[in-house]
Amino acid sequence: MADGDDRDDKDQGEVGKLSNDLRDAIADCLARHGNRPAPQRPSRLAQAVAKMDGEAGEGGQRPGKNYDAIAAGVAEALGTDDAISTRRLRDGAWCLWETKPALAEADVTLQEFLARCRSAHDARAARGLLSAYLTQWREDRPGLGAISETCAPLATVAGKHFAEAQDRYRLFSLPAGPEQLGNAAVQRRRAPPSLLADLGFSDSIARGGFSLPCTRAALEAASSTDGLAPRERLEFTRDLALLPSGELISPTLRPAFANALLLPYADRPPPEDVKQETINLLTKVLGDPRIKSWIGMDRAKRIMLGWLTKLALSHFLDVVEAVNPDPNWTYRRRFWEAMNDAEAITGAWAILSSAGEAEARRRFGRETPFATFHRGSVQAGHAVLLMQIGPGICAEWSFIGKCRFWADASRAGAPKMYERFYDADFLRTGRAYAPVLEVVHYPHRDSHPGVETAWQHKVYRRISSMTGIRLPKSSYM
């Protein structure tokens, strides 16, 4: 028995030498696994991966732990002089916002917790705080400024990944962190999560909540740089802002997404193929600005509306010509392109038959926006170009159809812009509000010099009276 007593004394002496942190670890394991079979020893590869995760601070909330209880215990301890172990500080870092109680909600509690983290000067506690900050960051959460001020100097304590992120991008400093990482993303043509992954952060941290302000900063930087080629801009912006499903990472990126794709083209549009793909992408992600609300992006909206007006002209002029070629169609094209160049047309919307719809999809893509006929008599390939001109509406029919004007677009009975389906007969007669002018597209040229008999003059005079524009005959004849 003496030998057994000696061994017991020796064992107790060894346990007495264990650090507080190791005692906490043993207590934690006993609490979670005390009555369970011993787990199989992890492989060396698993141990290496776990060690890397620990060094990068990517453990996150650990399964099986009651973080509401941890938050309550930490909050209680913060109100006393009791010491708080580094393990509890690490766990407490995940209780700042998403637990009940949330440590960041009470400023006194938050300040004391951050002070304990600073004084601990412990790598694990620092990694926990910085990881929770990057993962659970959201711009409306309390205490971000104070937490950022604590995180910045603790980056060197947390480990090389965090230290390098702070040194290279000032990542934990607000507002410098998102701005610098965003600028770097544009310079290197890589999304912010990809740059963080290069430093060794796991996907859960690299794509955590803090990636949102960095992505927004990258989009804002992209909108003001002319260093991106048109197709490169389209693809880079898509990679920055969209999920694999094609949706925005966050609805809050709507203005920055539109600005990055459109503002660089205020004076000069991109090549037609990129322009069409950009229209299709923006229409799919944000909706058609003629129908859906584009709030907070007025400049981008003006550019997009200009593109869409020209696109509607193309839907009408190109599609009708392809479906039913007519040697006289060139007169229509010249006239309406001249009116658009003069900015007489403030909105345009093509209404196509089934044959025209198929051709439009083939030419411009499945996302391209236009309307179709759902009732009334129309020929195969027939189309209407509905235009907002000044305060009125113009319906330009294809083939031998007439050009019709309603003086007041807001009046009941006038055709309305941007509906999905139209009654063909209504576009000829209105509804209890007849057109004020109907013009037959003939003749195409004046019969005698100096005598304005061509249809273009009649239509131009009506447009001029509605908008005040003045054009020489040579521009539209």
Short mmCIF file of C-alpha atoms in Angstrom, two decimals:
data_model
loop_
_atom_site.label_atom_id
_atom_site.label_comp_id
_atom_site.label_asym_id
_atom_site.label_seq_id
_atom_site.Cartn_x
_atom_site.Cartn_y
_atom_site.Cartn_z
CA MET A 1 0.00 0.00 0.00
CA ALA A 2 2.95 2.31 0.67
CA ASP A 3 3.95 2.12 -2.97
CA GLY A 4 0.39 2.99 -4.00
CA ASP A 5 0.31 5.93 -1.61
CA ASP A 6 3.61 7.19 -3.02
CA ARG A 7 2.23 6.97 -6.53
CA ASP A 8 -0.91 8.86 -5.50
CA ASP A 9 1.18 11.59 -3.93
CA LYS A 10 3.31 11.80 -7.05
CA ASP A 11 0.26 11.98 -9.33
CA GLN A 12 -1.29 14.71 -7.21
CA GLY A 13 1.96 16.64 -7.34
CA GLU A 14 2.02 16.44 -11.15
CA VAL A 15 -1.60 17.56 -11.40
CA GLY A 16 -0.78 20.46 -9.11
CA LYS A 17 1.78 21.62 -11.65
CA LEU A 18 -0.80 21.83 -14.47
CA SER A 19 -1.53 25.29 -15.78
CA ASN A 20 -4.90 26.92 -15.21
CA ASP A 21 -5.60 26.65 -18.92
CA LEU A 22 -5.01 22.91 -18.94
CA ARG A 23 -7.30 22.48 -15.92
CA ASP A 24 -9.97 24.38 -17.84
CA ALA A 25 -9.44 22.15 -20.85
CA ILE A 26 -9.78 18.98 -18.75
CA ALA A 27 -12.90 20.33 -17.06
CA ASP A 28 -14.35 21.23 -20.42
CA CYS A 29 -13.67 17.76 -21.82
CA LEU A 30 -15.16 16.08 -18.75
CA ALA A 31 -18.25 18.26 -19.00
CA ARG A 32 -18.80 17.31 -22.59
CA HIS A 33 -17.44 13.77 -22.83
CA GLY A 34 -17.18 12.42 -19.26
CA ASN A 35 -19.77 9.70 -19.74
CA ARG A 36 -18.92 8.88 -23.34
CA PRO A 37 -16.54 6.29 -24.78
CA ALA A 38 -13.05 7.61 -25.40
CA PRO A 39 -12.84 8.96 -28.94
CA GLN A 40 -10.58 7.37 -31.51
CA ARG A 41 -7.21 9.07 -31.64
CA PRO A 42 -7.15 11.48 -34.61
CA SER A 43 -4.74 10.87 -37.45
CA ARG A 44 -1.59 12.94 -37.81
CA LEU A 45 -3.16 14.72 -40.77
CA ALA A 46 -6.23 15.62 -38.70
CA GLN A 47 -4.00 16.85 -35.90
CA ALA A 48 -2.02 18.99 -38.33
CA VAL A 49 -5.18 20.50 -39.79
CA ALA A 50 -6.53 21.17 -36.30
CA LYS A 51 -3.26 22.85 -35.35
CA MET A 52 -3.40 25.04 -38.47
CA ASP A 53 -6.98 25.99 -37.72
CA GLY A 54 -6.04 26.87 -34.17
CA GLU A 55 -3.15 29.03 -35.33
CA ALA A 56 -5.37 30.83 -37.82
CA GLY A 57 -8.07 31.37 -35.21
CA GLU A 58 -10.70 29.61 -37.24
CA GLY A 59 -12.25 27.35 -34.63
CA GLY A 60 -15.38 29.44 -34.25
CA GLN A 61 -18.10 28.39 -31.83
CA ARG A 62 -17.47 24.87 -30.66
CA PRO A 63 -20.21 22.25 -30.92
CA GLY A 64 -21.76 21.15 -27.65
CA LYS A 65 -21.06 24.37 -25.77
CA ASN A 66 -23.86 26.50 -24.36
CA TYR A 67 -22.76 29.97 -25.40
CA ASP A 68 -25.71 31.66 -23.71
CA ALA A 69 -24.50 30.15 -20.43
CA ILE A 70 -20.91 31.14 -21.23
CA ALA A 71 -22.03 34.71 -21.93
CA ALA A 72 -23.93 34.88 -18.62
CA GLY A 73 -20.94 33.53 -16.71
CA VAL A 74 -18.46 35.89 -18.36
CA ALA A 75 -20.76 38.87 -17.83
CA GLU A 76 -21.08 38.00 -14.14
CA ALA A 77 -17.32 37.57 -13.73
CA LEU A 78 -16.65 40.90 -15.43
CA GLY A 79 -18.54 42.63 -12.64
CA THR A 80 -16.12 41.26 -10.04
CA ASP A 81 -12.38 41.08 -9.48
CA ASP A 82 -12.40 37.36 -10.28
CA ALA A 83 -9.83 36.22 -12.82
CA ILE A 84 -11.15 34.96 -16.16
CA SER A 85 -9.18 32.19 -17.84
CA THR A 86 -7.93 32.66 -21.38
CA ARG A 87 -10.21 29.81 -22.49
CA ARG A 88 -13.25 31.68 -21.19
CA LEU A 89 -12.03 34.89 -22.85
CA ARG A 90 -11.72 33.02 -26.13
CA ASP A 91 -15.21 31.58 -25.78
CA GLY A 92 -16.53 34.93 -24.59
CA ALA A 93 -15.39 36.52 -27.84
CA TRP A 94 -18.15 34.54 -29.58
CA CYS A 95 -20.70 36.02 -27.18
CA LEU A 96 -20.42 39.64 -28.27
CA TRP A 97 -23.56 39.81 -30.42
CA GLU A 98 -25.30 36.49 -31.02
CA THR A 99 -26.00 35.25 -27.49
CA LYS A 100 -28.34 36.14 -24.64
CA PRO A 101 -26.92 38.13 -23.00
CA ALA A 102 -24.79 39.72 -25.76
CA LEU A 103 -21.67 41.16 -24.18
CA ALA A 104 -21.44 44.07 -26.64
CA GLU A 105 -24.92 45.39 -25.83
CA ALA A 106 -23.85 46.94 -22.51
CA ASP A 107 -20.96 49.36 -23.02
CA VAL A 108 -19.58 48.86 -19.49
CA THR A 109 -19.52 45.09 -19.95
CA LEU A 110 -17.93 45.37 -23.39
CA GLN A 111 -15.21 47.76 -22.23
CA GLU A 112 -14.29 45.51 -19.31
CA PHE A 113 -14.23 42.44 -21.54
CA LEU A 114 -11.94 44.15 -24.05
CA ALA A 115 -9.68 45.33 -21.22
CA ARG A 116 -9.37 41.74 -19.98
CA CYS A 117 -8.50 40.58 -23.53
CA ARG A 118 -5.78 43.23 -23.80
CA SER A 119 -4.27 42.46 -20.41
CA ALA A 120 -4.32 38.70 -21.02
CA HIS A 121 -2.05 39.19 -24.06
CA ASP A 122 -2.78 35.57 -24.98
CA ALA A 123 -2.65 34.21 -28.52
CA ARG A 124 -5.77 32.01 -28.20
CA ALA A 125 -7.88 34.72 -26.62
CA ALA A 126 -6.69 37.21 -29.25
CA ARG A 127 -7.45 34.78 -32.08
CA GLY A 128 -10.91 34.22 -30.67
CA LEU A 129 -11.68 37.93 -30.53
CA LEU A 130 -10.30 38.72 -33.99
CA SER A 131 -11.98 35.68 -35.56
CA ALA A 132 -15.35 36.54 -34.03
CA TYR A 133 -14.96 40.14 -35.25
CA LEU A 134 -14.28 39.06 -38.85
CA THR A 135 -16.92 36.34 -38.90
CA GLN A 136 -19.84 38.01 -37.10
CA TRP A 137 -19.23 41.60 -38.25
CA ARG A 138 -22.33 43.50 -39.32
CA GLU A 139 -22.41 47.26 -39.74
CA ASP A 140 -25.38 47.78 -37.39
CA ARG A 141 -23.82 45.90 -34.48
CA PRO A 142 -22.88 47.78 -31.29
CA GLY A 143 -19.32 48.36 -30.19
CA LEU A 144 -17.59 47.91 -33.56
CA GLY A 145 -15.35 50.93 -33.05
CA ALA A 146 -14.17 49.88 -29.61
CA ILE A 147 -13.67 46.27 -30.70
CA SER A 148 -11.71 47.41 -33.76
CA GLU A 149 -9.43 49.54 -31.56
CA THR A 150 -8.70 46.47 -29.43
CA CYS A 151 -8.27 44.09 -32.34
CA ALA A 152 -5.70 46.19 -34.20
CA PRO A 153 -2.89 45.94 -31.60
CA LEU A 154 -3.81 42.33 -30.73
CA ALA A 155 -3.21 41.23 -34.35
CA THR A 156 0.49 40.66 -33.63
CA VAL A 157 -0.43 38.59 -30.56
CA ALA A 158 -2.95 36.42 -32.43
CA GLY A 159 -0.45 35.01 -34.92
CA LYS A 160 1.14 35.62 -38.29
CA HIS A 161 -2.06 35.49 -40.36
CA PHE A 162 -3.64 38.23 -38.34
CA ALA A 163 -0.44 40.22 -38.02
CA GLU A 164 0.16 40.13 -41.77
CA ALA A 165 -3.45 41.14 -42.49
CA GLN A 166 -3.06 44.16 -40.21
CA ASP A 167 0.35 45.05 -41.59
CA ARG A 168 -0.63 44.70 -45.25
CA TYR A 169 -4.21 45.99 -45.22
CA ARG A 170 -4.72 47.53 -41.75
CA LEU A 171 -7.58 45.06 -41.71
CA PHE A 172 -8.70 45.61 -38.14
CA SER A 173 -8.65 49.42 -38.33
CA LEU A 174 -11.84 51.24 -39.30
CA PRO A 175 -12.46 52.60 -41.88
CA ALA A 176 -9.01 51.93 -43.33
CA GLY A 177 -9.28 48.11 -43.36
CA PRO A 178 -12.15 47.69 -45.82
CA GLU A 179 -10.86 50.52 -48.02
CA GLN A 180 -7.33 49.14 -48.29
CA LEU A 181 -8.44 45.57 -48.88
CA GLY A 182 -10.99 46.81 -51.44
CA ASN A 183 -8.34 48.79 -53.32
CA ALA A 184 -6.01 45.80 -53.28
CA ALA A 185 -8.80 43.63 -54.67
CA VAL A 186 -9.19 45.94 -57.69
CA GLN A 187 -5.43 46.25 -58.24
CA ARG A 188 -4.95 42.49 -58.16
CA ARG A 189 -8.28 41.59 -59.81
CA ARG A 190 -9.09 39.28 -56.91
CA ALA A 191 -12.09 39.34 -54.57
CA PRO A 192 -11.37 40.26 -50.91
CA PRO A 193 -12.10 36.72 -49.60
CA SER A 194 -9.51 35.37 -52.03
CA LEU A 195 -6.87 37.79 -50.73
CA LEU A 196 -7.62 36.78 -47.13
CA ALA A 197 -7.42 33.11 -48.09
CA ASP A 198 -3.93 33.81 -49.45
CA LEU A 199 -2.90 34.82 -45.94
CA GLY A 200 -4.09 31.50 -44.54
CA PHE A 201 -7.59 32.31 -43.31
CA SER A 202 -10.26 29.65 -43.70
CA ASP A 203 -13.27 30.18 -45.93
CA SER A 204 -15.52 30.74 -42.92
CA ILE A 205 -13.48 33.78 -41.91
CA ALA A 206 -12.53 35.00 -45.40
CA ARG A 207 -16.20 35.05 -46.39
CA GLY A 208 -17.49 36.13 -42.99
CA GLY A 209 -19.41 39.28 -42.24
CA PHE A 210 -16.38 41.55 -42.58
CA SER A 211 -16.02 40.60 -46.25
CA LEU A 212 -19.14 42.68 -47.01
CA PRO A 213 -17.69 46.17 -46.36
CA CYS A 214 -14.50 45.08 -48.13
CA THR A 215 -16.49 43.96 -51.17
CA ARG A 216 -18.44 47.23 -51.15
CA ALA A 217 -15.16 49.16 -51.02
CA ALA A 218 -13.83 47.12 -53.96
CA LEU A 219 -16.95 47.89 -56.03
CA GLU A 220 -16.64 51.59 -55.20
CA ALA A 221 -13.00 51.56 -56.22
CA ALA A 222 -13.89 49.76 -59.46
CA SER A 223 -16.52 52.39 -60.32
CA SER A 224 -13.92 55.16 -60.25
CA THR A 225 -11.09 53.44 -62.11
CA ASP A 226 -10.60 53.34 -65.86
CA GLY A 227 -7.95 50.66 -65.59
CA LEU A 228 -10.38 47.80 -66.19
CA ALA A 229 -11.06 46.70 -69.77
CA PRO A 230 -14.80 46.42 -70.53
CA ARG A 231 -15.05 42.62 -70.41
CA GLU A 232 -12.66 42.45 -67.48
CA ARG A 233 -14.88 44.94 -65.61
CA LEU A 234 -17.98 42.86 -66.29
CA GLU A 235 -16.42 39.59 -65.14
CA PHE A 236 -14.59 41.07 -62.14
CA THR A 237 -17.69 42.87 -60.87
CA ARG A 238 -19.73 39.70 -61.25
CA ASP A 239 -17.13 37.72 -59.30
CA LEU A 240 -16.99 40.38 -56.58
CA ALA A 241 -20.66 40.84 -55.87
CA LEU A 242 -22.59 37.71 -56.82
CA LEU A 243 -23.15 34.36 -55.15
CA PRO A 244 -22.94 31.17 -57.27
CA SER A 245 -26.74 31.36 -57.51
CA GLY A 246 -26.46 34.70 -59.34
CA GLU A 247 -27.89 36.74 -56.45
CA LEU A 248 -26.10 39.61 -54.77
CA ILE A 249 -24.06 38.73 -51.68
CA SER A 250 -26.17 41.36 -49.91
CA PRO A 251 -28.98 43.67 -51.06
CA THR A 252 -26.95 46.55 -49.62
CA LEU A 253 -24.54 46.14 -52.57
CA ARG A 254 -27.16 47.18 -55.16
CA PRO A 255 -25.91 50.78 -55.68
CA ALA A 256 -22.22 49.83 -55.64
CA PHE A 257 -22.86 46.96 -58.08
CA ALA A 258 -24.70 49.19 -60.57
CA ASN A 259 -22.14 51.99 -60.24
CA ALA A 260 -19.19 49.67 -60.86
CA LEU A 261 -20.78 48.39 -64.08
CA LEU A 262 -22.15 51.67 -65.45
CA LEU A 263 -20.45 54.86 -64.20
CA PRO A 264 -17.23 54.35 -66.20
CA TYR A 265 -19.38 54.50 -69.35
CA ALA A 266 -20.98 57.89 -68.74
CA ASP A 267 -19.22 59.37 -71.79
CA ARG A 268 -18.50 56.36 -73.95
CA PRO A 269 -20.31 53.00 -73.96
CA PRO A 270 -18.47 49.66 -74.03
CA PRO A 271 -18.46 47.40 -77.10
CA GLU A 272 -21.93 46.20 -78.05
CA ASP A 273 -21.42 42.61 -76.87
CA VAL A 274 -20.28 43.71 -73.41
CA LYS A 275 -22.99 46.36 -73.30
CA GLN A 276 -25.69 43.77 -74.02
CA GLU A 277 -24.30 41.34 -71.43
CA THR A 278 -24.16 44.16 -68.88
CA ILE A 279 -27.78 45.09 -69.59
CA ASN A 280 -28.84 41.47 -69.24
CA LEU A 281 -26.91 41.03 -65.98
CA LEU A 282 -28.23 44.22 -64.39
CA THR A 283 -31.78 43.46 -65.48
CA LYS A 284 -31.56 39.99 -63.98
CA VAL A 285 -29.97 41.08 -60.69
CA LEU A 286 -31.53 44.52 -60.07
CA GLY A 287 -34.58 44.47 -62.34
CA ASP A 288 -35.42 46.71 -65.27
CA PRO A 289 -35.13 50.34 -64.01
CA ARG A 290 -38.09 51.29 -66.19
CA ILE A 291 -40.22 48.97 -64.07
CA LYS A 292 -38.31 48.32 -60.84
CA SER A 293 -37.03 50.91 -58.40
CA TRP A 294 -33.32 51.72 -58.53
CA ILE A 295 -32.91 53.68 -55.28
CA GLY A 296 -29.67 55.50 -54.54
CA MET A 297 -28.16 55.03 -58.01
CA ASP A 298 -29.44 57.98 -60.04
CA ARG A 299 -26.34 58.40 -62.23
CA ALA A 300 -26.16 54.69 -63.02
CA LYS A 301 -29.89 54.65 -63.74
CA ARG A 302 -29.61 57.46 -66.30
CA ILE A 303 -26.89 55.57 -68.16
CA MET A 304 -28.89 52.34 -68.07
CA LEU A 305 -32.06 54.05 -69.29
CA GLY A 306 -30.14 55.50 -72.23
CA TRP A 307 -28.88 52.04 -73.12
CA LEU A 308 -32.33 50.52 -72.77
CA THR A 309 -33.91 53.15 -75.00
CA LYS A 310 -31.40 52.37 -77.72
CA LEU A 311 -31.92 48.66 -77.11
CA ALA A 312 -35.67 49.02 -77.56
CA LEU A 313 -34.99 50.78 -80.87
CA SER A 314 -32.81 47.84 -81.86
CA HIS A 315 -35.53 45.39 -80.82
CA PHE A 316 -37.90 47.20 -83.15
CA LEU A 317 -35.64 48.16 -86.05
CA ASP A 318 -33.36 45.12 -86.18
CA VAL A 319 -35.89 42.44 -85.30
CA VAL A 320 -38.60 43.67 -87.69
CA GLU A 321 -36.08 43.94 -90.51
CA ALA A 322 -34.82 40.42 -89.83
CA VAL A 323 -38.29 38.89 -89.63
CA ASN A 324 -39.71 40.69 -92.66
CA PRO A 325 -37.06 42.48 -94.78
CA ASP A 326 -38.28 45.68 -96.49
CA PRO A 327 -36.12 47.94 -98.69
CA ASN A 328 -37.98 50.98 -97.35
CA TRP A 329 -37.16 50.13 -93.73
CA THR A 330 -33.96 52.16 -94.02
CA TYR A 331 -36.04 55.37 -93.93
CA ARG A 332 -37.60 54.40 -90.64
CA ARG A 333 -34.23 53.46 -89.15
CA ARG A 334 -32.61 56.76 -90.15
CA PHE A 335 -35.50 58.81 -88.81
CA TRP A 336 -35.84 57.19 -85.38
CA GLU A 337 -32.10 56.90 -84.79
CA ALA A 338 -31.87 60.63 -85.51
CA MET A 339 -34.64 61.34 -82.98
CA ASN A 340 -32.88 59.22 -80.38
CA ASP A 341 -29.52 60.90 -81.03
CA ALA A 342 -31.28 64.25 -80.50
CA GLU A 343 -32.61 62.91 -77.16
CA ALA A 344 -36.20 63.45 -78.23
CA ILE A 345 -37.07 59.96 -76.96
CA THR A 346 -36.95 59.70 -73.17
CA GLY A 347 -38.20 56.11 -73.02
CA ALA A 348 -38.81 53.29 -75.48
CA TRP A 349 -40.45 49.87 -75.21
CA ALA A 350 -40.75 47.26 -77.95
CA ILE A 351 -43.85 45.07 -78.29
CA LEU A 352 -43.22 42.00 -80.42
CA SER A 353 -45.17 39.15 -81.97
CA SER A 354 -44.16 35.56 -81.32
CA ALA A 355 -41.89 35.56 -84.38
CA GLY A 356 -40.24 38.80 -83.26
CA GLU A 357 -39.86 37.48 -79.73
CA ALA A 358 -37.91 34.44 -80.93
CA GLU A 359 -35.61 36.63 -83.03
CA ALA A 360 -35.04 39.06 -80.16
CA ARG A 361 -34.09 36.23 -77.81
CA ARG A 362 -31.70 34.86 -80.41
CA ARG A 363 -30.05 38.24 -81.00
CA PHE A 364 -30.01 39.80 -77.54
CA GLY A 365 -30.24 36.93 -75.05
CA ARG A 366 -32.99 35.43 -72.94
CA GLU A 367 -32.84 38.16 -70.29
CA THR A 368 -33.43 41.04 -72.69
CA PRO A 369 -36.62 42.96 -71.74
CA PHE A 370 -39.58 43.66 -74.05
CA ALA A 371 -43.35 43.16 -74.23
CA THR A 372 -45.60 40.95 -76.34
CA PHE A 373 -49.15 41.07 -77.72
CA HIS A 374 -51.74 39.06 -75.81
CA ARG A 375 -54.82 40.01 -77.79
CA GLY A 376 -55.95 41.90 -80.89
CA SER A 377 -55.16 41.26 -84.52
CA VAL A 378 -51.51 41.34 -85.61
CA GLN A 379 -49.62 39.90 -88.54
CA ALA A 380 -46.79 37.44 -88.00
CA GLY A 381 -43.68 39.48 -87.28
CA HIS A 382 -45.66 42.62 -86.51
CA ALA A 383 -44.22 44.97 -83.86
CA VAL A 384 -44.82 48.32 -82.15
CA LEU A 385 -42.26 50.75 -80.79
CA LEU A 386 -43.90 52.61 -77.90
CA MET A 387 -42.05 55.82 -77.06
CA GLN A 388 -42.24 58.49 -74.38
CA ILE A 389 -41.79 61.79 -76.21
CA GLY A 390 -42.10 64.91 -74.10
CA PRO A 391 -45.43 64.73 -72.24
CA GLY A 392 -46.94 62.38 -74.79
CA ILE A 393 -46.79 58.85 -76.20
CA CYS A 394 -46.03 57.65 -79.71
CA ALA A 395 -46.86 54.19 -81.07
CA GLU A 396 -44.84 53.41 -84.19
CA TRP A 397 -46.23 50.37 -86.00
CA SER A 398 -44.18 48.18 -88.33
CA PHE A 399 -45.07 47.12 -91.89
CA ILE A 400 -47.79 49.40 -93.29
CA GLY A 401 -49.01 50.36 -89.84
CA LYS A 402 -49.31 54.04 -88.89
CA CYS A 403 -47.38 56.25 -86.50
CA ARG A 404 -49.80 57.43 -83.81
CA PHE A 405 -49.46 60.16 -81.18
CA TRP A 406 -51.27 60.78 -77.91
CA ALA A 407 -50.52 64.27 -76.59
CA ASP A 408 -50.91 63.45 -72.87
CA ALA A 409 -49.39 60.19 -71.63
CA SER A 410 -50.89 60.68 -68.16
CA ARG A 411 -54.47 60.88 -69.43
CA ALA A 412 -56.73 57.87 -68.90
CA GLY A 413 -57.07 55.89 -72.11
CA ALA A 414 -53.56 56.59 -73.41
CA PRO A 415 -51.22 53.60 -73.82
CA LYS A 416 -48.93 53.06 -70.84
CA MET A 417 -45.22 52.39 -71.05
CA TYR A 418 -43.47 49.24 -69.84
CA GLU A 419 -46.37 46.86 -69.44
CA ARG A 420 -45.67 43.19 -70.03
CA PHE A 421 -48.57 42.49 -72.42
CA TYR A 422 -50.56 44.70 -74.78
CA ASP A 423 -53.82 44.67 -76.69
CA ALA A 424 -52.95 45.36 -80.33
CA ASP A 425 -56.28 47.06 -81.03
CA PHE A 426 -55.81 49.39 -78.07
CA LEU A 427 -52.46 50.52 -79.50
CA ARG A 428 -54.31 51.59 -82.65
CA THR A 429 -57.25 53.45 -81.17
CA GLY A 430 -56.58 54.16 -77.50
CA ARG A 431 -59.39 53.63 -75.03
CA ALA A 432 -61.89 56.51 -75.01
CA TYR A 433 -58.94 58.71 -75.94
CA ALA A 434 -58.15 58.62 -79.65
CA PRO A 435 -54.72 59.50 -81.06
CA VAL A 436 -54.30 63.20 -81.86
CA LEU A 437 -52.31 62.37 -85.00
CA GLU A 438 -51.97 59.36 -87.29
CA VAL A 439 -49.31 59.35 -90.02
CA VAL A 440 -49.03 56.88 -92.91
CA HIS A 441 -45.41 56.04 -93.78
CA TYR A 442 -45.62 57.27 -97.34
CA PRO A 443 -44.09 58.83 -99.36
CA HIS A 444 -40.54 58.36 -98.15
CA ARG A 445 -39.17 61.29 -100.13
CA ASP A 446 -40.50 64.74 -101.02
CA SER A 447 -42.23 64.75 -104.38
CA HIS A 448 -40.77 68.15 -105.35
CA PRO A 449 -37.78 70.14 -104.06
CA GLY A 450 -38.85 72.49 -101.30
CA VAL A 451 -42.24 70.79 -100.85
CA GLU A 452 -42.39 68.73 -97.62
CA THR A 453 -44.64 65.86 -98.54
CA ALA A 454 -42.66 62.96 -97.00
CA TRP A 455 -44.07 61.32 -93.85
CA GLN A 456 -40.88 62.16 -91.89
CA HIS A 457 -41.70 65.89 -91.88
CA LYS A 458 -45.13 65.34 -90.37
CA VAL A 459 -43.78 63.14 -87.61
CA TYR A 460 -40.86 65.49 -86.94
CA ARG A 461 -43.13 68.52 -86.60
CA ARG A 462 -45.25 66.72 -84.02
CA ILE A 463 -42.15 65.64 -82.08
CA SER A 464 -40.73 69.16 -82.25
CA SER A 465 -43.96 70.63 -80.89
CA MET A 466 -43.91 68.12 -78.01
CA THR A 467 -40.22 68.50 -77.09
CA GLY A 468 -38.99 71.79 -78.47
CA ILE A 469 -36.11 70.19 -80.38
CA ARG A 470 -35.02 71.68 -83.71
CA LEU A 471 -33.25 69.59 -86.32
CA PRO A 472 -32.18 70.17 -89.92
CA LYS A 473 -34.01 68.06 -92.51
CA SER A 474 -30.76 66.45 -93.52
CA SER A 475 -30.42 64.80 -90.10
CA TYR A 476 -33.54 62.65 -90.40
CA MET A 477 -34.28 62.35 -94.14
#
